[in-house]
Every structure is written in structure tokens, then in C-alpha cells.
Tab-separated table of C-alpha atoms in Angstrom:
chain	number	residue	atom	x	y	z
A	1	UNK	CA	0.000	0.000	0.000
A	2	UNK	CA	2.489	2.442	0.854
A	3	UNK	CA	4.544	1.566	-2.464
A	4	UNK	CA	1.379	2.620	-4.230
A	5	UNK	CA	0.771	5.988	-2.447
A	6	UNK	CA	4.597	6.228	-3.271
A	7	UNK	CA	3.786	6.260	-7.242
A	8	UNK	CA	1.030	8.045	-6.832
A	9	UNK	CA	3.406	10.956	-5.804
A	10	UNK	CA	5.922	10.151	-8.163
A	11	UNK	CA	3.149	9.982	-11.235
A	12	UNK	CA	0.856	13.384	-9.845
A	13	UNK	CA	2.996	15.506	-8.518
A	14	UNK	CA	1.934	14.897	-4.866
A	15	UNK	CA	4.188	15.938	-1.977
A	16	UNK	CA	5.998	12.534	-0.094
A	17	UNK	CA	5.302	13.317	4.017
A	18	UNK	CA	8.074	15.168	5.716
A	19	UNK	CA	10.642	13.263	7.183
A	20	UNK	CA	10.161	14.470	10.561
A	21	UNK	CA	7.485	17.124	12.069
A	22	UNK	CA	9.993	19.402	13.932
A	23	UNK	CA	12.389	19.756	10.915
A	24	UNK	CA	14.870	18.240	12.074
A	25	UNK	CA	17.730	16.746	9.867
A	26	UNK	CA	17.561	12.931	11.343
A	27	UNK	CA	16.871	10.731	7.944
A	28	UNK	CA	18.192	8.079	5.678
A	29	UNK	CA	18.843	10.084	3.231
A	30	UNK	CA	19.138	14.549	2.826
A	31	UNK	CA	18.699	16.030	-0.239
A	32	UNK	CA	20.313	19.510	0.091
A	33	UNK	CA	19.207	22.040	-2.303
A	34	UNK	CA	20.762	24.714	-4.023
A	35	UNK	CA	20.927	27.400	-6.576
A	36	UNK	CA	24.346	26.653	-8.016
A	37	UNK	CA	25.995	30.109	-8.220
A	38	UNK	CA	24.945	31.687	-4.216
A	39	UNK	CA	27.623	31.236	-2.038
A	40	UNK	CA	25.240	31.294	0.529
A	41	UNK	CA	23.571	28.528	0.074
A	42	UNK	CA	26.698	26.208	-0.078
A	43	UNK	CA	27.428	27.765	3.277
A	44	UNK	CA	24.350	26.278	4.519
A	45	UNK	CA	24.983	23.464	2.990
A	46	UNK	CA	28.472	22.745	4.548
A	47	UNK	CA	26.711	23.711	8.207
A	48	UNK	CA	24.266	21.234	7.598
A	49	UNK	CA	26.936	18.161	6.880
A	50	UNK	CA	28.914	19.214	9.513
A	51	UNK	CA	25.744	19.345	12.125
A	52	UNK	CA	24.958	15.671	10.505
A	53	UNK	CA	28.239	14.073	10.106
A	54	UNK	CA	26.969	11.435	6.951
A	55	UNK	CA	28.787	8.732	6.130
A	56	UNK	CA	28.396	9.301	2.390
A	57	UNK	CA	27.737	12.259	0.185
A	58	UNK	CA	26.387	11.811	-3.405
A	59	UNK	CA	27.181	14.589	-5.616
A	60	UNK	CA	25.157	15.860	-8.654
A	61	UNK	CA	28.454	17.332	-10.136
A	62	UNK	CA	30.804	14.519	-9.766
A	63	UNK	CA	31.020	11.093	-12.422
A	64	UNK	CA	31.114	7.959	-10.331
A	65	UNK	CA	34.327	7.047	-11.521
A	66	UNK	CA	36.137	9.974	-10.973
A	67	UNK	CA	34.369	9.802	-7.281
A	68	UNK	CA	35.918	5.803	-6.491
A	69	UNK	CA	39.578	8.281	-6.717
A	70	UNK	CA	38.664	10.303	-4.113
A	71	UNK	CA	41.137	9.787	-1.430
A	72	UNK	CA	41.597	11.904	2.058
A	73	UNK	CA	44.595	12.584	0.624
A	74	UNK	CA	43.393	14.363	-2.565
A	75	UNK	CA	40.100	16.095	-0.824
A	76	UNK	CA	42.756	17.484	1.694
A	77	UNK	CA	44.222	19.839	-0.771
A	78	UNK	CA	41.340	22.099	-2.677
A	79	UNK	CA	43.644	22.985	-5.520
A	80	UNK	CA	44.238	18.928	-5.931
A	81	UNK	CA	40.470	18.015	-5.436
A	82	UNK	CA	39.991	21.094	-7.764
A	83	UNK	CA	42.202	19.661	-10.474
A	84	UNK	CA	41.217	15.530	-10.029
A	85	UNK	CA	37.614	16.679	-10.461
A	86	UNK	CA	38.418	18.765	-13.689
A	87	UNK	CA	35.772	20.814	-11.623
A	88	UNK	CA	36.647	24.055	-13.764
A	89	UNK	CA	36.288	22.152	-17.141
A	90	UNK	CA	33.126	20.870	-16.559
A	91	UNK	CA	31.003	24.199	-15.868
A	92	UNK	CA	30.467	24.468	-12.612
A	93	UNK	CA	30.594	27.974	-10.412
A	94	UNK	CA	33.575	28.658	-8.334
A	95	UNK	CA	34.955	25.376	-6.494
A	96	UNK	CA	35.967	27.753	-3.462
A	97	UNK	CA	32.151	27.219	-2.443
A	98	UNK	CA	31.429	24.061	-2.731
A	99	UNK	CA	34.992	23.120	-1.207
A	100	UNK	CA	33.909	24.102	2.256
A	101	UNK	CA	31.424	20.996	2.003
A	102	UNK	CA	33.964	18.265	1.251
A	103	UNK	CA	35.693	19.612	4.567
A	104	UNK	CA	32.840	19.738	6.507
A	105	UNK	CA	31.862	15.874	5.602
A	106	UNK	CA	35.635	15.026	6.455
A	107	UNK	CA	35.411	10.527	7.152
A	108	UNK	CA	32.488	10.508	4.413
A	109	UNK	CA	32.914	8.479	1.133
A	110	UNK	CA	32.153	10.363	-1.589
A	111	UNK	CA	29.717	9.105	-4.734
A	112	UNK	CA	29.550	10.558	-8.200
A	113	UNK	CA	25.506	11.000	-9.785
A	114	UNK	CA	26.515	13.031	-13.093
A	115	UNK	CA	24.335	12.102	-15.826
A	116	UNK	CA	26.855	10.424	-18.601
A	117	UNK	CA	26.824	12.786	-21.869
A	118	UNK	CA	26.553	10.120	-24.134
A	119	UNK	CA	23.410	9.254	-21.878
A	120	UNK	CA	21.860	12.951	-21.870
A	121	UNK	CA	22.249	12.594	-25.918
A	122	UNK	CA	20.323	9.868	-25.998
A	123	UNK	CA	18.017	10.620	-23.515
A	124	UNK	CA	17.006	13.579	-26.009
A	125	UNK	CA	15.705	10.729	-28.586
A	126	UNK	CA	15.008	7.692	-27.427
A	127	UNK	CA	13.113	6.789	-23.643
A	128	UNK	CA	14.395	6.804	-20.544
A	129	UNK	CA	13.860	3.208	-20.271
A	130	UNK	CA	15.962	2.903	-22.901
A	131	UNK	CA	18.799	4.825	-21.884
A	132	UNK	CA	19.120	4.057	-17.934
A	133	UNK	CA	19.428	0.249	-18.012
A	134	UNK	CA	18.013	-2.764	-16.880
A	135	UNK	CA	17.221	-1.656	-13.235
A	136	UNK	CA	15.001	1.690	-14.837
A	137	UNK	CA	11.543	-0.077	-13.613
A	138	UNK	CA	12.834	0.179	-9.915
A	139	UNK	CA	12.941	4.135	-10.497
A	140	UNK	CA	9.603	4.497	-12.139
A	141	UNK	CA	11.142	5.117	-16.029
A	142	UNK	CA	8.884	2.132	-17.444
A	143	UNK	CA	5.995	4.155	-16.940
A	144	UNK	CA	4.769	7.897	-18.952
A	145	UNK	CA	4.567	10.784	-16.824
A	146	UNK	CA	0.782	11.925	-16.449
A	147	UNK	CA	-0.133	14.379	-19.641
A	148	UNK	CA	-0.440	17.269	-17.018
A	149	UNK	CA	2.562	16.784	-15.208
A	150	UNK	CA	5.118	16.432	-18.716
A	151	UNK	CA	3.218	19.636	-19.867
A	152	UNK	CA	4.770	21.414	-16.367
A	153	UNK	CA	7.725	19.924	-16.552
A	154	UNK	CA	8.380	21.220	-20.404
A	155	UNK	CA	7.117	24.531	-19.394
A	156	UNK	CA	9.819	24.715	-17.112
A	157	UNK	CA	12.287	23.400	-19.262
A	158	UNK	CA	11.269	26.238	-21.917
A	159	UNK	CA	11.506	28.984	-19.652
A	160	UNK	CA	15.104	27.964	-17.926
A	161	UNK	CA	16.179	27.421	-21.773
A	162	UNK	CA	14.860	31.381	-22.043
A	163	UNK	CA	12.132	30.328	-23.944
A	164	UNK	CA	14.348	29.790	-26.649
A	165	UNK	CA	14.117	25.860	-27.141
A	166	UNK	CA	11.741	24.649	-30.400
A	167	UNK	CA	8.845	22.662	-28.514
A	168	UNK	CA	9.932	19.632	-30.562
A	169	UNK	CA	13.136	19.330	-28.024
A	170	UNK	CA	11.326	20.077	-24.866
A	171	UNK	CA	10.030	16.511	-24.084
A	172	UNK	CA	13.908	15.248	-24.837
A	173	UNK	CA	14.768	17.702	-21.592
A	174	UNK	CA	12.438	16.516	-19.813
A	175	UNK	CA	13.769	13.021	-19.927
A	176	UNK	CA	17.337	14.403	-19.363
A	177	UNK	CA	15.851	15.416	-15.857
A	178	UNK	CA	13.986	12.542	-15.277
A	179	UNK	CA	17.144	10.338	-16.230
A	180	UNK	CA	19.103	12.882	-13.588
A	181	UNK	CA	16.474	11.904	-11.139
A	182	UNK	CA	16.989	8.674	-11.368
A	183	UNK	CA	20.539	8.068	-10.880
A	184	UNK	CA	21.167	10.961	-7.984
A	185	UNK	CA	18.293	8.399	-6.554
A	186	UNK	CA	20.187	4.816	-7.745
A	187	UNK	CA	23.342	6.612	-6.457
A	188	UNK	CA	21.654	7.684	-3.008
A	189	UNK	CA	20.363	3.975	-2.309
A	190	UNK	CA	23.787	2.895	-3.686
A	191	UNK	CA	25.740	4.825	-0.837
A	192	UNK	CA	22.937	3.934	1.928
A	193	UNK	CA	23.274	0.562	1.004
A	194	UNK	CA	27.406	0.378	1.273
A	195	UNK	CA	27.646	2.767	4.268
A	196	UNK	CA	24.275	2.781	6.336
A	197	UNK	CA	23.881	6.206	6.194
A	198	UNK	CA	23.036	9.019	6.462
A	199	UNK	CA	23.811	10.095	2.857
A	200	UNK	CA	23.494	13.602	1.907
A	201	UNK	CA	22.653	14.229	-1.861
A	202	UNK	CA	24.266	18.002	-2.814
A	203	UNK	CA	21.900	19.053	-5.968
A	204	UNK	CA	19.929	22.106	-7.593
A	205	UNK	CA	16.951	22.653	-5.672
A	206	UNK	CA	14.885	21.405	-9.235
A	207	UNK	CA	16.831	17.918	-8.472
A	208	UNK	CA	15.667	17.896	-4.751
A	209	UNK	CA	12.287	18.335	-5.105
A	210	UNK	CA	9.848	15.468	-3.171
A	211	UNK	CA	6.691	15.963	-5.959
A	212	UNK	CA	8.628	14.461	-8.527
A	213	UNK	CA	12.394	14.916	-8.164
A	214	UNK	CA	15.033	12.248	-7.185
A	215	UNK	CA	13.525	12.414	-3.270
A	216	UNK	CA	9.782	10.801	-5.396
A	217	UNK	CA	12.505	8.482	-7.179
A	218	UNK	CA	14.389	7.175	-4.586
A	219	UNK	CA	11.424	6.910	-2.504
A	220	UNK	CA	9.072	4.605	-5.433
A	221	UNK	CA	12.560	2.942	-4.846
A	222	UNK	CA	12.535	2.179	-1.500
A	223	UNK	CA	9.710	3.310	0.247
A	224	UNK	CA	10.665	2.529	4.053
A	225	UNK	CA	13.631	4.886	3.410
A	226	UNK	CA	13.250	7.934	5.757
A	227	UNK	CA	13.779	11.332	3.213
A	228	UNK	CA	14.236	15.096	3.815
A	229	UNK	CA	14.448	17.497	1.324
A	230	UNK	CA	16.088	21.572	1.584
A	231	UNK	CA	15.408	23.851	-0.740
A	232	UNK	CA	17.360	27.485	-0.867
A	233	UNK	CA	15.765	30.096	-2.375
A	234	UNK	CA	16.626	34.282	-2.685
A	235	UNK	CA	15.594	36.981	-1.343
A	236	UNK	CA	13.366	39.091	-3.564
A	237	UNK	CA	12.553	35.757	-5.438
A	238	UNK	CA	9.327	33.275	-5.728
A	239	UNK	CA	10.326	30.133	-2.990
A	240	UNK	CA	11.356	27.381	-4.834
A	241	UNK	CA	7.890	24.998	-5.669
A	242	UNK	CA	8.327	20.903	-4.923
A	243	UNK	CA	6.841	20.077	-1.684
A	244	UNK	CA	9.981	20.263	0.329
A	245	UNK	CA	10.565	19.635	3.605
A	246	UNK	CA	11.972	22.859	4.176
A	247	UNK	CA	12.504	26.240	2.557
A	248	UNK	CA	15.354	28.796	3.695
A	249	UNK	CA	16.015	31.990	2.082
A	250	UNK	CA	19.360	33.739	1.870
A	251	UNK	CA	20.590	36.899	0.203
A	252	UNK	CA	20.530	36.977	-3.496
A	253	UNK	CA	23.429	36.918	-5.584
A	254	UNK	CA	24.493	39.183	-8.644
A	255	UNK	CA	24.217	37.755	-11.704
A	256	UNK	CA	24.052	38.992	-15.250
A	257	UNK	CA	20.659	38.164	-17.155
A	258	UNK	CA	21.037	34.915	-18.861
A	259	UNK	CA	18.515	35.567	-21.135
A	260	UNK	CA	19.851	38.992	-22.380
A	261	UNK	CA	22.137	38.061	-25.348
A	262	UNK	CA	19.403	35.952	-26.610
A	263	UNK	CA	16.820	38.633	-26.624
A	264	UNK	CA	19.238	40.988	-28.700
């Protein structure tokens, strides 16, 4: 019974139960949330590992191989790490604040989620079912999204692509990010299976979201799993929309308008 409320959340959208009333951090598995470029939030972040002390963290920004290499030797140094994780190469904001986090879980083993590229191409043509392997029934990708939800989800995709995408690519996104779901969840239960736990999943708050982000995934997944899920917003800005567990707000950051050259 439980599995099936579990889909039902997954399939409609609906918000999995908080993880505990008080909002506290004690759960299986944390889903921290972020806007990539605030320095604040990765602040947060790195309070909240050290408060909980995991035993893993899964990262949406690392590959899994390049993770297995992660010694204490090589997060020691943040201009090593920096360099082994070709962080810089690979598009992500400044290393200097997500670095903080890799001290903060100091002991934890560390687990790569990046979606593959050769994966996220084919994910743009052919079904997720397809493209994640034989295990994608466990994750819900053997079954459509519901006709309302895939019509939200390309919505979004169209307006974080500055409404510049043709509508004929928007369902191919949209199975990019259910693909991304599903391994930040396959990588979760991965890392609660080989440590115990707790595991702490560092992501974009669109990635952490318990309607239908990996927290829905890894909970159709394994439904006895206690989950929390953070999401950071900015001041000045709409509260990030997902049924989390929590919301904080910290101080905007700067940033140029993405969508400005493209409106030229």
C-alpha cells in the first residue's frame, strides 16, 4: 500500500510526508538544495553536513568514476580536489564554495551522480527506459509521466532554456531530468546501502524536489527509506515549488541576465 501511495506521488505531482514534524535533519537520506551560483547557500549546505556528520555524500556534479579516486589525501588539498575533479572544465561555479562541504563531511565516502553525456544525448531521442538500463523499472522510467505533469515539466524546461528551445526538443529535456532523477536516486540507495547512512545528496533545488524529483525516485525505490528534502531560495525571489521539507532563504546573488544576449 504504501509503495502505491509512493507512485502516486511520483506519477501526480503529490508531496511525499516530511521526514520528521519538527524539521529536524535525522533521515536516511538529505537532499540539500541549491541554486548553483549563491555562495550562501553552499554555506548552509556545509553547516548542515557538519551538524549531521553522513557517512556518504552523493554529488550531482561529480562522475562515479572519478568519485571511487577520491582519497583523504586528494580532498585534503582544494587545488588537488579542484584539479582531479576537472571541476573548472566541466562548468560548474567557483569550487571555493562548494569546497567548504567536502571539509565539513571530512570521514564521508564520496559518490559521483553526473548524468553520462553520451546518456543525456540519448536521452534527447530515445526513452528513458531505454537509456538508464536494466534496473530503470525500480525508479519508475517504465511508466509515462501523467499528460499534465510532462506539460509542467516542459514549461519549465522552456523557460530555464529562455524560452528559446523549439517545442519539438522540450520533451527530450524533460527526460534528461527525469534520467538525472533517477541516478542521484540509484546513487543515493547505492551509498545507503554500502555505508548505512546518512547520505546527503548536494543538488539544484529542481533535483531535490519530493513531488517528482530524485527524493519521489528514490522513494518509489525504497519506500521505508526515511527522506528530507532543503530547498534554498533568494531573497526578492518566488520560494522554490516541490513540496519540500523545508525552505530557507538567503541573500541573493548578482548575476548577469542569462537571457539577455538571446533577446538581442
Amino acid at each position: 500500500m504504501k509503495h502505491a501511495l509512493v507512485l502516486a506521488a511520483l506519477m501526480v505531482g503529490l508531496a511525499i510526508p516530511a521526514a520528521s514534524a519538527d524539521g529536524d535533519f535525522d533521515a536516511d537520506v538529505l537532499f540539500l538544495g541549491e541554486i548553483h551560483d549563491n555562495p550562501a547557500h553552499h554555506a548552509r549546505q556545509a553547516e548542515i553536513v557538519a551538524r549531521v556528520q553522513p557517512k556518504a555524500v552523493v554529488w550531482e556534479m561529480i562522475s562515479g568514476p572519478v568519485a571511487v579516486g577520491l582519497t583523504p589525501e586528494i580532498v585534503q588539498s582544494e587545488q588537488v580536489l579542484e584539479a582531479t575533479l576537472s571541476w573548472e572544465e566541466n562548468g560548474w561555479p567557483d569550487f571555493s564554495m562548494y569546497y567548504p562541504i567536502f571539509k565539513a563531511a571530512e570521514g564521508a565516502q564520496h559518490f559521483g551522480a553526473a548524468l553520462p553525456r553520451e546518456e543525456a544525448r540519448r536521452g534527447m531521442g530515445e526513452p528513458p527506459l531505454m537509456v538508464f538500463g536494466a534496473d530503470a523499472w525500480q525508479y519508475g522510467l517504465d511508466r509515462p509521466l501523467p499528460a499534465d505533469q510532462q506539460a509542467a515539466r516542459e514549461a519549465l524546461q522552456k523557460a530555464a532554456h529562455c524560452d528559446a528551445l523549439p517545442d519539438d526538443m522540450l520533451a527530450g529535456m524533460v527526460n534528461i531530468q527525469r534520467l538525472r532523477d533517477a541516478r542521484l536516486a540509484a546513487v543515493a540507495l547505492e551509498a545507503l546501502g554500502v555505508t548505512g547512512g546518512p547520505v546527503v545528496v548536494i543538488t539544484g533545488n529542481g533535483h531535490a524536489r519530493k513531488d517528482w524529483g530524485a527524493p519521489a525516485v528514490l522513494a518509489y525505490a525504497k519506500p521505508e527509506a526515511r527522506i528530507f528534502a532543503l530547498a534554498q531560495g533568494e531573497e526578492g525571489h518566488a520560494a522554490p515549488e516541490g513540496g519540500f521539507d523545508r525552505t530557507e532563504t538567503a541573500p541573493a546573488t548578482e548575476r548577469e541576465d542569462p537571457c539577455a544576449a538571446i533577446r538581442k
